[in-house]
Structure formats: C-alpha cells, structure tokens
C-alpha cells in the first residue's frame, strides 16, 4: 500500500534546504550474520552498465562485458527490474556495489555458502540521538569543481573516476554522528551529495524512529514532501503484529519521501535486504544535465 501527499510550496533558500537535507544518505548497515549464501550472476548482454542507483540516468560505476560474473547482494529487486550487485572493478581493483538491469544478466545455477570471519560491526544497544541543532556540514554548492570540494573538505578517503563521473569519499562527524560523505561530480561539476551513517543499532525499531525524526525535521525546514510512501510487500507480516523495525529488516516494509526546493531534490528512504538495513537519502542538483538520480 502506498500513500502520496501532493506538494506544498517549498520554503527557504536552497542553501538552507541543503543544510537541512544533509542529515542522512546512503546508509548501509551490516547485520551480525556469520554465514552467507552467495548467488552469482553472469552478464548475458553485450555490455551491462552498473549504476550508482536503480535508475537508468544514474551515474555508471562501470560497464561490464558479456560473460562477467558478479555477486548478487540482495534477493529483492529494486524498482521492479534492478538487481543490487557487487563486483571487483577492473580499473581500481576495489569491490564496488551498484545496480544492474535484470535483463542484462542471468543467475548461475550454483551457489556458495561461506563463513564470514571478519569482525562484526559494533552493535549499539543505546545509540545517541542526532543533534539537529549543531554539527559540521558538508560543503555544498551545485556546480562547484572537484578542486572546490578538495579545498573545503581536504584529502578524501578515496577518489574514483568512472567515465564522466568522479566520486570523492570522506569520513566526518555530522550532527554528532560518524558518517561517510560521498560527493558525486558529473563532467567535473558537483551534482549530488550523500551521507552514510556508520552505526549499527541493536533495536531495529530505532531505524524507523530515526527515519520519522528526520522526515519531520525536513518537513519543518522544507515543507510537506511531494511523495510520501509506505509500501508493504507482505501484508501478512503487518497482520502478525510484528514490529516495524523487523518488518523493514525482513524486506516486508519500505518507507520513502521526496522533496524538491529550488534546484535541489531530496529523497529519503528506509528499506531492508539480506545484507542489512538501507537507510538512504540523496541530495541532487535537479538542473544538472545528468542528475545522479532525480
């Protein structure tokens, strides 16, 4: 079931909206699972583009050739026909994650069960609240150059190039929380900023509570969202009276809201998948020739 609110006039300047928006983004939190069933996909199309987001106009992380084998990171399809996958970049050698159209790949028959021996992320039983009144903000000015980002933020943790796109990552404290900040540049100009919260909550209901806190905060700063969706994939789960946090974790429930103010778009979402909870927000320059996703 999905509900949608029609737009109300956006309030405030773009700068204020961006400051308000930069609370969360791209949040992928690992769950303390020690075993994993690995499903492999083979590229069957002549060429398959792996996108940053499940949208055809999203930045292309890398283009894979026919016969390439990649890992399926989630059994759930996104936006009907997108797989979330993981692969080793032929350019950098790093493991990257992104989205590929299901028509471009096929599942291999064999699966592999492995034991994860890496230390699990620290589980927080009593995480602190977001401090929305203070905190360092990422530098944002649509169209700024990569040098402008470097001048404002300093040396990045990583810097990657993919076609016309460049990705700069930083670890910073934002609103009292440790975060990973991602700057996306298209044709050397800033078009998107995302922030990842690097925390793992023991109480999964806390994610839903934080989603509602941030959503209401943005409503006060920007106005009502143009879209506000609550989607149950499995209504029987809701009827069993399980908690919302567990419903999100199982993939039965997803939440999302979208705002637009001036030349800035924001999408906030909360979804679940086998690899963890995805609590995501993205801020985009909607006037960019090739916006990251809006």
Short mmCIF file of C-alpha atoms in Angstrom, two decimals:
data_model
loop_
_atom_site.label_atom_id
_atom_site.label_comp_id
_atom_site.label_asym_id
_atom_site.label_seq_id
_atom_site.Cartn_x
_atom_site.Cartn_y
_atom_site.Cartn_z
CA UNK A 1 0.00 0.00 0.00
CA UNK A 2 1.38 3.40 -0.83
CA UNK A 3 0.19 6.83 0.18
CA UNK A 4 1.09 10.03 -1.63
CA UNK A 5 0.88 13.65 -0.48
CA UNK A 6 0.61 16.37 -3.09
CA UNK A 7 3.12 19.20 -2.98
CA UNK A 8 3.02 22.31 -0.84
CA UNK A 9 5.13 25.37 -1.62
CA UNK A 10 8.79 24.86 -0.63
CA UNK A 11 10.16 27.33 1.89
CA UNK A 12 13.55 28.92 2.38
CA UNK A 13 16.61 29.36 0.28
CA UNK A 14 18.40 26.47 -1.41
CA UNK A 15 21.33 26.78 0.97
CA UNK A 16 19.06 26.33 3.96
CA UNK A 17 17.39 23.37 2.28
CA UNK A 18 20.71 21.69 1.61
CA UNK A 19 21.81 22.18 5.22
CA UNK A 20 18.53 20.62 6.30
CA UNK A 21 18.90 17.75 3.87
CA UNK A 22 22.43 16.75 4.75
CA UNK A 23 21.45 14.60 7.69
CA UNK A 24 21.50 11.15 6.12
CA UNK A 25 22.25 9.40 2.92
CA UNK A 26 23.29 6.02 1.53
CA UNK A 27 23.06 4.18 4.82
CA UNK A 28 24.03 0.50 4.53
CA UNK A 29 24.40 -1.15 7.91
CA UNK A 30 25.80 -4.68 8.27
CA UNK A 31 23.93 -7.24 10.33
CA UNK A 32 25.83 -9.64 12.58
CA UNK A 33 25.39 -12.69 10.35
CA UNK A 34 28.32 -15.05 10.21
CA UNK A 35 27.27 -17.12 7.17
CA UNK A 36 26.15 -16.08 3.75
CA UNK A 37 24.63 -17.72 0.69
CA UNK A 38 26.36 -16.24 -2.35
CA UNK A 39 24.42 -16.10 -5.60
CA UNK A 40 26.40 -15.33 -8.74
CA UNK A 41 25.12 -13.56 -11.85
CA UNK A 42 26.57 -13.75 -15.34
CA UNK A 43 26.34 -10.84 -17.76
CA UNK A 44 24.48 -12.03 -20.87
CA UNK A 45 24.14 -8.70 -22.68
CA UNK A 46 26.92 -7.44 -24.91
CA UNK A 47 27.59 -4.75 -22.31
CA UNK A 48 25.93 -4.16 -18.92
CA UNK A 49 26.16 -0.86 -17.07
CA UNK A 50 26.32 -0.96 -13.27
CA UNK A 51 24.62 2.18 -11.93
CA UNK A 52 25.06 4.00 -8.64
CA UNK A 53 21.27 3.96 -8.09
CA UNK A 54 18.45 1.84 -9.62
CA UNK A 55 17.69 4.40 -12.34
CA UNK A 56 18.79 4.48 -15.96
CA UNK A 57 20.04 8.09 -15.65
CA UNK A 58 22.06 7.36 -12.53
CA UNK A 59 25.89 7.52 -12.79
CA UNK A 60 27.53 4.45 -14.30
CA UNK A 61 30.11 2.97 -11.93
CA UNK A 62 31.47 0.60 -14.55
CA UNK A 63 30.41 -1.16 -17.75
CA UNK A 64 30.81 -4.94 -17.74
CA UNK A 65 31.29 -7.16 -20.78
CA UNK A 66 29.38 -10.32 -21.64
CA UNK A 67 30.49 -13.27 -19.53
CA UNK A 68 31.48 -11.23 -16.49
CA UNK A 69 30.45 -12.88 -13.20
CA UNK A 70 29.23 -10.70 -10.34
CA UNK A 71 27.72 -11.26 -6.90
CA UNK A 72 24.03 -10.71 -6.16
CA UNK A 73 23.94 -8.64 -2.95
CA UNK A 74 20.17 -8.66 -2.44
CA UNK A 75 17.47 -11.11 -3.43
CA UNK A 76 14.99 -8.24 -3.65
CA UNK A 77 14.59 -6.41 -6.94
CA UNK A 78 14.57 -2.63 -6.74
CA UNK A 79 12.10 -0.54 -8.79
CA UNK A 80 10.82 -3.79 -10.34
CA UNK A 81 13.76 -4.73 -12.57
CA UNK A 82 17.06 -3.80 -10.90
CA UNK A 83 19.45 -6.16 -9.11
CA UNK A 84 21.78 -4.84 -6.39
CA UNK A 85 25.20 -6.40 -7.10
CA UNK A 86 28.83 -6.37 -6.00
CA UNK A 87 31.83 -6.70 -8.30
CA UNK A 88 35.58 -6.11 -8.47
CA UNK A 89 36.40 -3.02 -10.51
CA UNK A 90 38.67 -3.77 -13.47
CA UNK A 91 40.13 -0.26 -13.16
CA UNK A 92 40.81 0.13 -9.45
CA UNK A 93 40.66 -3.47 -8.22
CA UNK A 94 38.29 -2.39 -5.44
CA UNK A 95 35.00 -4.05 -4.61
CA UNK A 96 32.13 -1.82 -5.76
CA UNK A 97 28.36 -2.11 -5.36
CA UNK A 98 25.65 -0.88 -7.70
CA UNK A 99 22.53 -1.73 -9.67
CA UNK A 100 22.17 -3.61 -12.96
CA UNK A 101 19.07 -4.31 -15.07
CA UNK A 102 17.80 -7.88 -14.68
CA UNK A 103 17.50 -8.26 -18.47
CA UNK A 104 21.28 -7.92 -18.80
CA UNK A 105 22.20 -10.84 -16.51
CA UNK A 106 21.27 -14.41 -15.59
CA UNK A 107 21.59 -16.34 -12.35
CA UNK A 108 24.15 -19.11 -12.30
CA UNK A 109 22.91 -22.46 -11.05
CA UNK A 110 25.46 -22.93 -8.29
CA UNK A 111 25.55 -21.01 -5.03
CA UNK A 112 28.30 -20.82 -2.45
CA UNK A 113 27.90 -20.79 1.32
CA UNK A 114 30.77 -19.08 3.11
CA UNK A 115 31.61 -18.19 6.69
CA UNK A 116 32.41 -14.53 7.33
CA UNK A 117 35.40 -14.36 9.69
CA UNK A 118 35.75 -10.57 9.63
CA UNK A 119 34.86 -8.77 12.87
CA UNK A 120 31.20 -7.80 13.04
CA UNK A 121 30.35 -4.11 13.31
CA UNK A 122 29.82 -2.92 16.85
CA UNK A 123 26.15 -3.22 17.76
CA UNK A 124 24.85 -0.21 19.66
CA UNK A 125 22.23 -1.01 22.28
CA UNK A 126 21.79 2.64 23.25
CA UNK A 127 22.87 4.90 20.35
CA UNK A 128 22.88 8.63 20.95
CA UNK A 129 20.32 10.87 19.31
CA UNK A 130 21.03 13.05 16.28
CA UNK A 131 21.96 16.57 17.36
CA UNK A 132 19.99 18.57 14.79
CA UNK A 133 20.94 21.90 16.36
CA UNK A 134 24.65 21.72 15.68
CA UNK A 135 27.29 19.84 13.78
CA UNK A 136 29.66 20.17 10.91
CA UNK A 137 28.01 20.29 7.49
CA UNK A 138 29.45 19.09 4.18
CA UNK A 139 30.33 21.90 1.77
CA UNK A 140 27.69 22.18 -0.96
CA UNK A 141 27.39 24.49 -3.95
CA UNK A 142 25.94 22.94 -7.09
CA UNK A 143 28.36 23.16 -9.97
CA UNK A 144 31.45 23.51 -7.79
CA UNK A 145 34.56 21.77 -9.11
CA UNK A 146 36.42 18.85 -7.63
CA UNK A 147 39.15 21.28 -6.56
CA UNK A 148 36.47 23.25 -4.74
CA UNK A 149 35.44 20.14 -2.83
CA UNK A 150 39.08 19.38 -2.00
CA UNK A 151 39.62 22.92 -0.77
CA UNK A 152 36.57 22.69 1.50
CA UNK A 153 36.99 19.09 2.71
CA UNK A 154 40.68 18.27 2.29
CA UNK A 155 42.11 14.96 1.14
CA UNK A 156 39.42 12.28 0.58
CA UNK A 157 39.49 8.73 1.90
CA UNK A 158 39.08 7.59 -1.70
CA UNK A 159 38.72 9.21 -5.10
CA UNK A 160 37.41 7.27 -8.09
CA UNK A 161 36.69 8.13 -11.71
CA UNK A 162 34.03 6.43 -13.87
CA UNK A 163 33.54 7.91 -17.30
CA UNK A 164 32.28 11.47 -16.85
CA UNK A 165 31.69 10.90 -13.13
CA UNK A 166 34.00 11.32 -10.15
CA UNK A 167 33.35 10.12 -6.60
CA UNK A 168 35.04 11.59 -3.51
CA UNK A 169 34.51 9.96 -0.11
CA UNK A 170 35.18 11.43 3.34
CA UNK A 171 34.67 10.28 6.94
CA UNK A 172 33.28 13.08 9.06
CA UNK A 173 31.15 13.81 12.12
CA UNK A 174 27.74 15.19 11.09
CA UNK A 175 25.10 16.11 13.68
CA UNK A 176 27.10 14.25 16.33
CA UNK A 177 27.24 11.02 14.30
CA UNK A 178 30.17 9.40 12.49
CA UNK A 179 29.38 9.48 8.78
CA UNK A 180 30.76 8.69 5.34
CA UNK A 181 30.20 11.59 2.93
CA UNK A 182 30.10 10.97 -0.82
CA UNK A 183 30.43 13.77 -3.36
CA UNK A 184 29.35 12.95 -6.92
CA UNK A 185 30.67 15.12 -9.76
CA UNK A 186 29.47 14.92 -13.37
CA UNK A 187 31.70 16.49 -16.00
CA UNK A 188 33.81 17.87 -13.13
CA UNK A 189 30.85 19.65 -11.51
CA UNK A 190 29.11 18.73 -8.25
CA UNK A 191 25.64 17.25 -8.86
CA UNK A 192 24.97 15.11 -5.78
CA UNK A 193 25.94 14.70 -2.12
CA UNK A 194 25.20 11.69 0.07
CA UNK A 195 26.00 10.95 3.73
CA UNK A 196 26.28 7.45 5.25
CA UNK A 197 25.67 6.91 8.95
CA UNK A 198 28.22 4.39 10.21
CA UNK A 199 26.25 2.88 13.09
CA UNK A 200 24.57 -0.48 13.69
CA UNK A 201 21.53 -0.46 16.00
CA UNK A 202 20.62 -3.49 18.09
CA UNK A 203 16.99 -2.33 18.25
CA UNK A 204 15.79 -2.25 14.63
CA UNK A 205 12.80 -0.10 15.60
CA UNK A 206 15.32 2.67 16.19
CA UNK A 207 15.80 2.98 12.40
CA UNK A 208 12.09 3.64 11.94
CA UNK A 209 12.14 6.16 14.77
CA UNK A 210 15.14 7.95 13.26
CA UNK A 211 13.50 7.92 9.83
CA UNK A 212 10.44 9.65 11.28
CA UNK A 213 12.59 12.14 13.19
CA UNK A 214 14.49 13.14 10.05
CA UNK A 215 11.33 13.19 7.94
CA UNK A 216 9.58 15.55 10.38
CA UNK A 217 12.70 17.70 10.59
CA UNK A 218 12.73 18.08 6.81
CA UNK A 219 9.00 18.79 6.78
CA UNK A 220 9.59 21.71 9.14
CA UNK A 221 12.53 23.05 7.14
CA UNK A 222 11.27 22.47 3.58
CA UNK A 223 7.56 21.68 3.70
CA UNK A 224 5.47 18.58 3.09
CA UNK A 225 7.06 16.05 0.68
CA UNK A 226 5.74 15.77 -2.85
CA UNK A 227 5.68 11.98 -2.37
CA UNK A 228 5.29 10.11 0.90
CA UNK A 229 5.13 6.32 0.52
CA UNK A 230 4.55 3.43 2.90
CA UNK A 231 4.78 0.15 0.98
CA UNK A 232 4.04 -3.29 2.41
CA UNK A 233 5.46 -6.08 0.27
CA UNK A 234 3.85 -8.66 2.56
CA UNK A 235 0.63 -7.52 4.27
CA UNK A 236 0.53 -10.76 6.25
CA UNK A 237 3.63 -9.57 8.08
CA UNK A 238 1.75 -6.47 9.25
CA UNK A 239 -1.23 -8.55 10.34
CA UNK A 240 1.02 -10.75 12.51
CA UNK A 241 1.70 -7.70 14.66
CA UNK A 242 5.48 -7.74 14.27
CA UNK A 243 7.43 -4.57 14.99
CA UNK A 244 8.04 -2.11 12.16
CA UNK A 245 11.79 -2.46 12.60
CA UNK A 246 11.64 -6.20 11.99
CA UNK A 247 9.30 -5.65 9.04
CA UNK A 248 11.88 -3.34 7.45
CA UNK A 249 14.70 -5.78 8.24
CA UNK A 250 12.84 -8.63 6.52
CA UNK A 251 12.14 -6.51 3.43
CA UNK A 252 8.37 -6.58 4.01
CA UNK A 253 8.13 -2.83 4.63
CA UNK A 254 9.75 0.14 2.91
CA UNK A 255 9.36 3.87 3.56
CA UNK A 256 10.29 6.78 1.31
CA UNK A 257 9.69 10.51 0.94
CA UNK A 258 10.78 13.03 -1.70
CA UNK A 259 11.11 16.81 -1.59
CA UNK A 260 12.06 19.46 -4.15
CA UNK A 261 13.01 23.02 -3.28
CA UNK A 262 14.57 25.39 -5.78
CA UNK A 263 17.18 23.48 -7.75
CA UNK A 264 17.63 20.82 -5.07
CA UNK A 265 15.93 17.42 -4.80
CA UNK A 266 16.00 15.11 -1.79
CA UNK A 267 14.90 11.50 -1.43
CA UNK A 268 14.81 9.79 1.98
CA UNK A 269 14.16 6.04 2.15
CA UNK A 270 14.27 3.13 4.56
CA UNK A 271 14.36 -0.43 3.20
CA UNK A 272 15.67 -3.83 4.22
CA UNK A 273 17.65 -6.51 2.43
CA UNK A 274 19.57 -9.67 3.36
CA UNK A 275 22.85 -7.77 3.77
CA UNK A 276 21.38 -5.23 6.19
CA UNK A 277 19.16 -2.18 6.51
CA UNK A 278 19.37 0.50 3.84
CA UNK A 279 18.58 3.93 5.30
CA UNK A 280 19.23 6.28 2.39
CA UNK A 281 18.95 9.89 1.42
CA UNK A 282 20.36 11.65 -1.59
CA UNK A 283 20.55 15.35 -2.39
CA UNK A 284 20.77 16.25 -6.07
CA UNK A 285 21.07 19.23 -8.38
CA UNK A 286 17.87 18.71 -10.40
CA UNK A 287 19.02 21.18 -13.06
CA UNK A 288 22.14 19.19 -13.87
CA UNK A 289 22.28 17.77 -17.39
CA UNK A 290 22.77 14.29 -15.95
CA UNK A 291 21.45 14.37 -12.37
CA UNK A 292 22.55 11.49 -10.20
CA UNK A 293 19.02 10.14 -9.91
CA UNK A 294 16.31 12.78 -9.53
#
